[in-house]
Amino acid sequence: ETHVVIAVNEVRLGAEALRNPRINKVFVLYEFLPEFCTDADQRTHSLPKEERLLTYNFTRAFKVDNRDNREARFKVSQMIRSTKEEEALIPLCLVSDVAQGEDDFFEFGFCEIDLMQIVEDRRDMVAKPIDMMDRNGNVVATVTVTVLAVQALQSILRDP
């Protein structure tokens, strides 16, 4: 009841991502309670695009207990009690590290984790594959994630 755990297990790149020369070293970036953690807590390490399957095994636990982490708990409460469905979404982004001569990262895949789906299903999301889309809606990869949150979310929903 005191933690939300997010794990990025692996990414399976699609053929287009494998062929794209702008994609070299790949990491996964997500945004969950950014005001309560460091950037490093929301970003996997980079892996070279040598194979289709990139194994990260990246796990972070976010404390949302009522005693020491009330502000984070309140933020999660706002997310899952909001009338705007998008508030309960955790965005994920596939990013390629900067190539030599480039200034910026190349973001090439996007998806979302829906915390309300976990609440409604009354079960954690374990090793769930989620398609990642490019900006045109084409599948460019599949990320496998685990989100252990059902007990924490149910506890938060019982708060007054």
mmCIF file of C-alpha atoms in Angstrom:
data_model
loop_
_atom_site.group_PDB
_atom_site.id
_atom_site.type_symbol
_atom_site.label_atom_id
_atom_site.label_comp_id
_atom_site.label_asym_id
_atom_site.label_seq_id
_atom_site.Cartn_x
_atom_site.Cartn_y
_atom_site.Cartn_z
ATOM 1 C CA GLU A 1 0.000 0.000 0.000
ATOM 2 C CA THR A 2 2.990 2.306 0.306
ATOM 3 C CA HIS A 3 4.656 2.108 -3.113
ATOM 4 C CA VAL A 4 3.977 2.309 -6.814
ATOM 5 C CA VAL A 5 6.599 0.252 -8.649
ATOM 6 C CA ILE A 6 7.307 0.824 -12.328
ATOM 7 C CA ALA A 7 9.562 -1.533 -14.264
ATOM 8 C CA VAL A 8 10.655 -1.294 -17.884
ATOM 9 C CA ASN A 9 11.550 -4.878 -18.681
ATOM 10 C CA GLU A 10 12.404 -4.780 -22.374
ATOM 11 C CA VAL A 11 11.822 -3.157 -25.745
ATOM 12 C CA ARG A 12 11.365 -5.067 -28.979
ATOM 13 C CA LEU A 13 12.210 -2.773 -31.887
ATOM 14 C CA GLY A 14 10.255 -2.952 -35.120
ATOM 15 C CA ALA A 15 11.898 -3.286 -38.545
ATOM 16 C CA GLU A 16 11.651 0.443 -39.277
ATOM 17 C CA ALA A 17 13.424 1.378 -36.029
ATOM 18 C CA LEU A 18 16.121 -1.204 -36.732
ATOM 19 C CA ARG A 19 16.774 0.313 -40.170
ATOM 20 C CA ASN A 20 16.625 3.975 -39.117
ATOM 21 C CA PRO A 21 20.170 5.425 -39.005
ATOM 22 C CA ARG A 22 19.109 8.145 -36.528
ATOM 23 C CA ILE A 23 18.432 5.453 -33.936
ATOM 24 C CA ASN A 24 21.632 4.234 -32.307
ATOM 25 C CA LYS A 25 21.560 3.980 -28.501
ATOM 26 C CA VAL A 26 18.051 3.686 -27.121
ATOM 27 C CA PHE A 27 16.534 4.485 -23.745
ATOM 28 C CA VAL A 28 13.012 4.674 -22.343
ATOM 29 C CA LEU A 29 11.816 7.856 -20.673
ATOM 30 C CA TYR A 30 8.607 8.135 -18.659
ATOM 31 C CA GLU A 31 6.971 10.691 -16.429
ATOM 32 C CA PHE A 32 5.521 9.747 -13.059
ATOM 33 C CA LEU A 33 5.654 12.089 -10.060
ATOM 34 C CA PRO A 34 8.506 14.123 -11.571
ATOM 35 C CA GLU A 35 8.397 16.659 -8.754
ATOM 36 C CA PHE A 36 9.220 13.910 -6.212
ATOM 37 C CA CYS A 37 12.195 12.209 -7.867
ATOM 38 C CA THR A 38 15.251 12.776 -10.014
ATOM 39 C CA ASP A 39 15.412 12.549 -13.796
ATOM 40 C CA ALA A 40 17.490 9.383 -13.395
ATOM 41 C CA ASP A 41 14.511 7.720 -11.702
ATOM 42 C CA GLN A 42 12.459 8.169 -14.877
ATOM 43 C CA ARG A 43 14.969 7.129 -17.508
ATOM 44 C CA THR A 44 16.446 3.737 -18.269
ATOM 45 C CA HIS A 45 20.087 3.387 -19.205
ATOM 46 C CA SER A 46 20.942 3.548 -22.928
ATOM 47 C CA LEU A 47 21.453 0.344 -24.860
ATOM 48 C CA PRO A 48 23.046 0.099 -28.310
ATOM 49 C CA LYS A 49 20.716 -0.902 -31.129
ATOM 50 C CA GLU A 50 22.540 -4.153 -31.886
ATOM 51 C CA GLU A 51 19.561 -6.478 -31.786
ATOM 52 C CA ARG A 52 15.796 -6.296 -32.027
ATOM 53 C CA LEU A 53 15.356 -7.072 -28.304
ATOM 54 C CA LEU A 54 16.754 -4.596 -25.766
ATOM 55 C CA THR A 55 16.635 -5.830 -22.162
ATOM 56 C CA TYR A 56 16.571 -3.099 -19.530
ATOM 57 C CA ASN A 57 15.252 -4.638 -16.290
ATOM 58 C CA PHE A 58 14.896 -1.089 -14.965
ATOM 59 C CA THR A 59 12.781 -0.803 -11.804
ATOM 60 C CA ARG A 60 11.902 2.149 -9.596
ATOM 61 C CA ALA A 61 9.668 2.289 -6.511
ATOM 62 C CA PHE A 62 7.842 5.517 -5.738
ATOM 63 C CA LYS A 63 6.821 5.978 -2.101
ATOM 64 C CA VAL A 64 3.219 7.073 -1.642
ATOM 65 C CA ASP A 65 2.676 6.232 2.031
ATOM 66 C CA ASN A 66 0.479 8.469 4.148
ATOM 67 C CA ARG A 67 3.068 9.104 6.854
ATOM 68 C CA ASP A 68 6.226 10.344 5.098
ATOM 69 C CA ASN A 69 5.088 10.935 1.516
ATOM 70 C CA ARG A 70 1.750 12.710 1.809
ATOM 71 C CA GLU A 71 2.448 15.138 -1.034
ATOM 72 C CA ALA A 72 3.275 12.352 -3.502
ATOM 73 C CA ARG A 73 0.225 10.411 -2.316
ATOM 74 C CA PHE A 74 -1.960 13.490 -2.832
ATOM 75 C CA LYS A 75 -0.563 13.923 -6.367
ATOM 76 C CA VAL A 76 -1.414 10.299 -7.236
ATOM 77 C CA SER A 77 -4.852 10.848 -5.702
ATOM 78 C CA GLN A 78 -5.343 13.856 -7.990
ATOM 79 C CA MET A 79 -4.265 11.765 -10.982
ATOM 80 C CA ILE A 80 -6.730 8.928 -10.385
ATOM 81 C CA ARG A 81 -9.638 11.056 -9.115
ATOM 82 C CA SER A 82 -9.477 13.574 -11.948
ATOM 83 C CA THR A 83 -12.435 13.927 -14.288
ATOM 84 C CA LYS A 84 -9.889 14.229 -17.108
ATOM 85 C CA GLU A 85 -8.937 10.688 -18.107
ATOM 86 C CA GLU A 86 -5.535 11.793 -19.415
ATOM 87 C CA GLU A 87 -4.489 12.825 -15.874
ATOM 88 C CA ALA A 88 -4.226 9.134 -14.894
ATOM 89 C CA LEU A 89 -1.852 8.323 -17.767
ATOM 90 C CA ILE A 90 1.888 7.780 -17.436
ATOM 91 C CA PRO A 91 3.509 8.701 -20.758
ATOM 92 C CA LEU A 92 6.438 6.639 -22.050
ATOM 93 C CA CYS A 93 8.792 7.675 -24.823
ATOM 94 C CA LEU A 94 11.455 5.771 -26.775
ATOM 95 C CA VAL A 95 14.480 7.968 -27.305
ATOM 96 C CA SER A 96 17.697 7.633 -29.265
ATOM 97 C CA ASP A 97 20.804 9.209 -27.768
ATOM 98 C CA VAL A 98 22.292 12.164 -29.557
ATOM 99 C CA ALA A 99 24.335 11.210 -32.608
ATOM 100 C CA GLN A 100 27.531 13.099 -33.242
ATOM 101 C CA GLY A 101 26.810 16.509 -34.700
ATOM 102 C CA GLU A 102 23.219 16.582 -33.423
ATOM 103 C CA ASP A 103 22.056 18.752 -30.560
ATOM 104 C CA ASP A 104 18.896 17.005 -29.521
ATOM 105 C CA PHE A 105 17.561 13.588 -28.704
ATOM 106 C CA PHE A 106 15.434 11.765 -31.274
ATOM 107 C CA GLU A 107 12.079 10.683 -29.824
ATOM 108 C CA PHE A 108 10.577 7.970 -31.978
ATOM 109 C CA GLY A 109 8.043 5.915 -30.022
ATOM 110 C CA PHE A 110 5.231 6.806 -27.639
ATOM 111 C CA CYS A 111 2.680 5.022 -25.431
ATOM 112 C CA GLU A 112 0.899 5.422 -22.113
ATOM 113 C CA ILE A 113 0.196 3.397 -18.999
ATOM 114 C CA ASP A 114 -3.312 3.934 -17.651
ATOM 115 C CA LEU A 115 -3.444 3.875 -13.845
ATOM 116 C CA MET A 116 -7.265 3.791 -13.940
ATOM 117 C CA GLN A 117 -7.107 0.549 -15.918
ATOM 118 C CA ILE A 118 -5.157 -0.974 -13.014
ATOM 119 C CA VAL A 119 -7.803 0.294 -10.579
ATOM 120 C CA GLU A 120 -10.681 -0.990 -12.722
ATOM 121 C CA ASP A 121 -9.033 -4.377 -13.368
ATOM 122 C CA ARG A 122 -8.130 -4.662 -9.664
ATOM 123 C CA ARG A 123 -4.786 -6.159 -10.597
ATOM 124 C CA ASP A 124 -1.247 -5.114 -11.243
ATOM 125 C CA MET A 125 0.137 -4.934 -14.747
ATOM 126 C CA VAL A 126 2.779 -7.665 -14.938
ATOM 127 C CA ALA A 127 5.106 -8.021 -17.929
ATOM 128 C CA LYS A 128 2.533 -6.379 -20.182
ATOM 129 C CA PRO A 129 3.575 -5.664 -23.775
ATOM 130 C CA ILE A 130 2.414 -2.248 -25.022
ATOM 131 C CA ASP A 131 2.778 -1.050 -28.597
ATOM 132 C CA MET A 132 4.774 2.146 -29.012
ATOM 133 C CA MET A 133 3.671 4.373 -31.870
ATOM 134 C CA ASP A 134 5.471 6.982 -33.921
ATOM 135 C CA ARG A 135 3.915 10.412 -34.472
ATOM 136 C CA ASN A 136 1.965 9.009 -37.443
ATOM 137 C CA GLY A 137 0.366 6.195 -35.458
ATOM 138 C CA ASN A 138 2.589 3.394 -36.786
ATOM 139 C CA VAL A 139 3.895 0.756 -34.374
ATOM 140 C CA VAL A 140 7.683 1.178 -34.084
ATOM 141 C CA ALA A 141 8.352 -1.020 -31.057
ATOM 142 C CA THR A 142 6.785 -2.910 -28.187
ATOM 143 C CA VAL A 143 7.744 -2.112 -24.601
ATOM 144 C CA THR A 144 7.149 -4.669 -21.852
ATOM 145 C CA VAL A 145 6.355 -3.034 -18.523
ATOM 146 C CA THR A 146 5.363 -4.038 -15.039
ATOM 147 C CA VAL A 147 3.414 -1.683 -12.789
ATOM 148 C CA LEU A 148 2.765 -2.848 -9.241
ATOM 149 C CA ALA A 149 0.259 -0.332 -7.970
ATOM 150 C CA VAL A 150 -3.142 -1.854 -7.301
ATOM 151 C CA GLN A 151 -2.779 -1.972 -3.496
ATOM 152 C CA ALA A 152 -1.425 1.577 -3.292
ATOM 153 C CA LEU A 153 -4.111 2.933 -5.651
ATOM 154 C CA GLN A 154 -6.933 1.184 -3.787
ATOM 155 C CA SER A 155 -5.553 2.518 -0.502
ATOM 156 C CA ILE A 156 -5.362 6.051 -1.925
ATOM 157 C CA LEU A 157 -8.959 5.808 -3.157
ATOM 158 C CA ARG A 158 -10.033 4.898 0.405
ATOM 159 C CA ASP A 159 -8.487 8.155 1.706
ATOM 160 C CA PRO A 160 -11.040 10.843 2.573
#
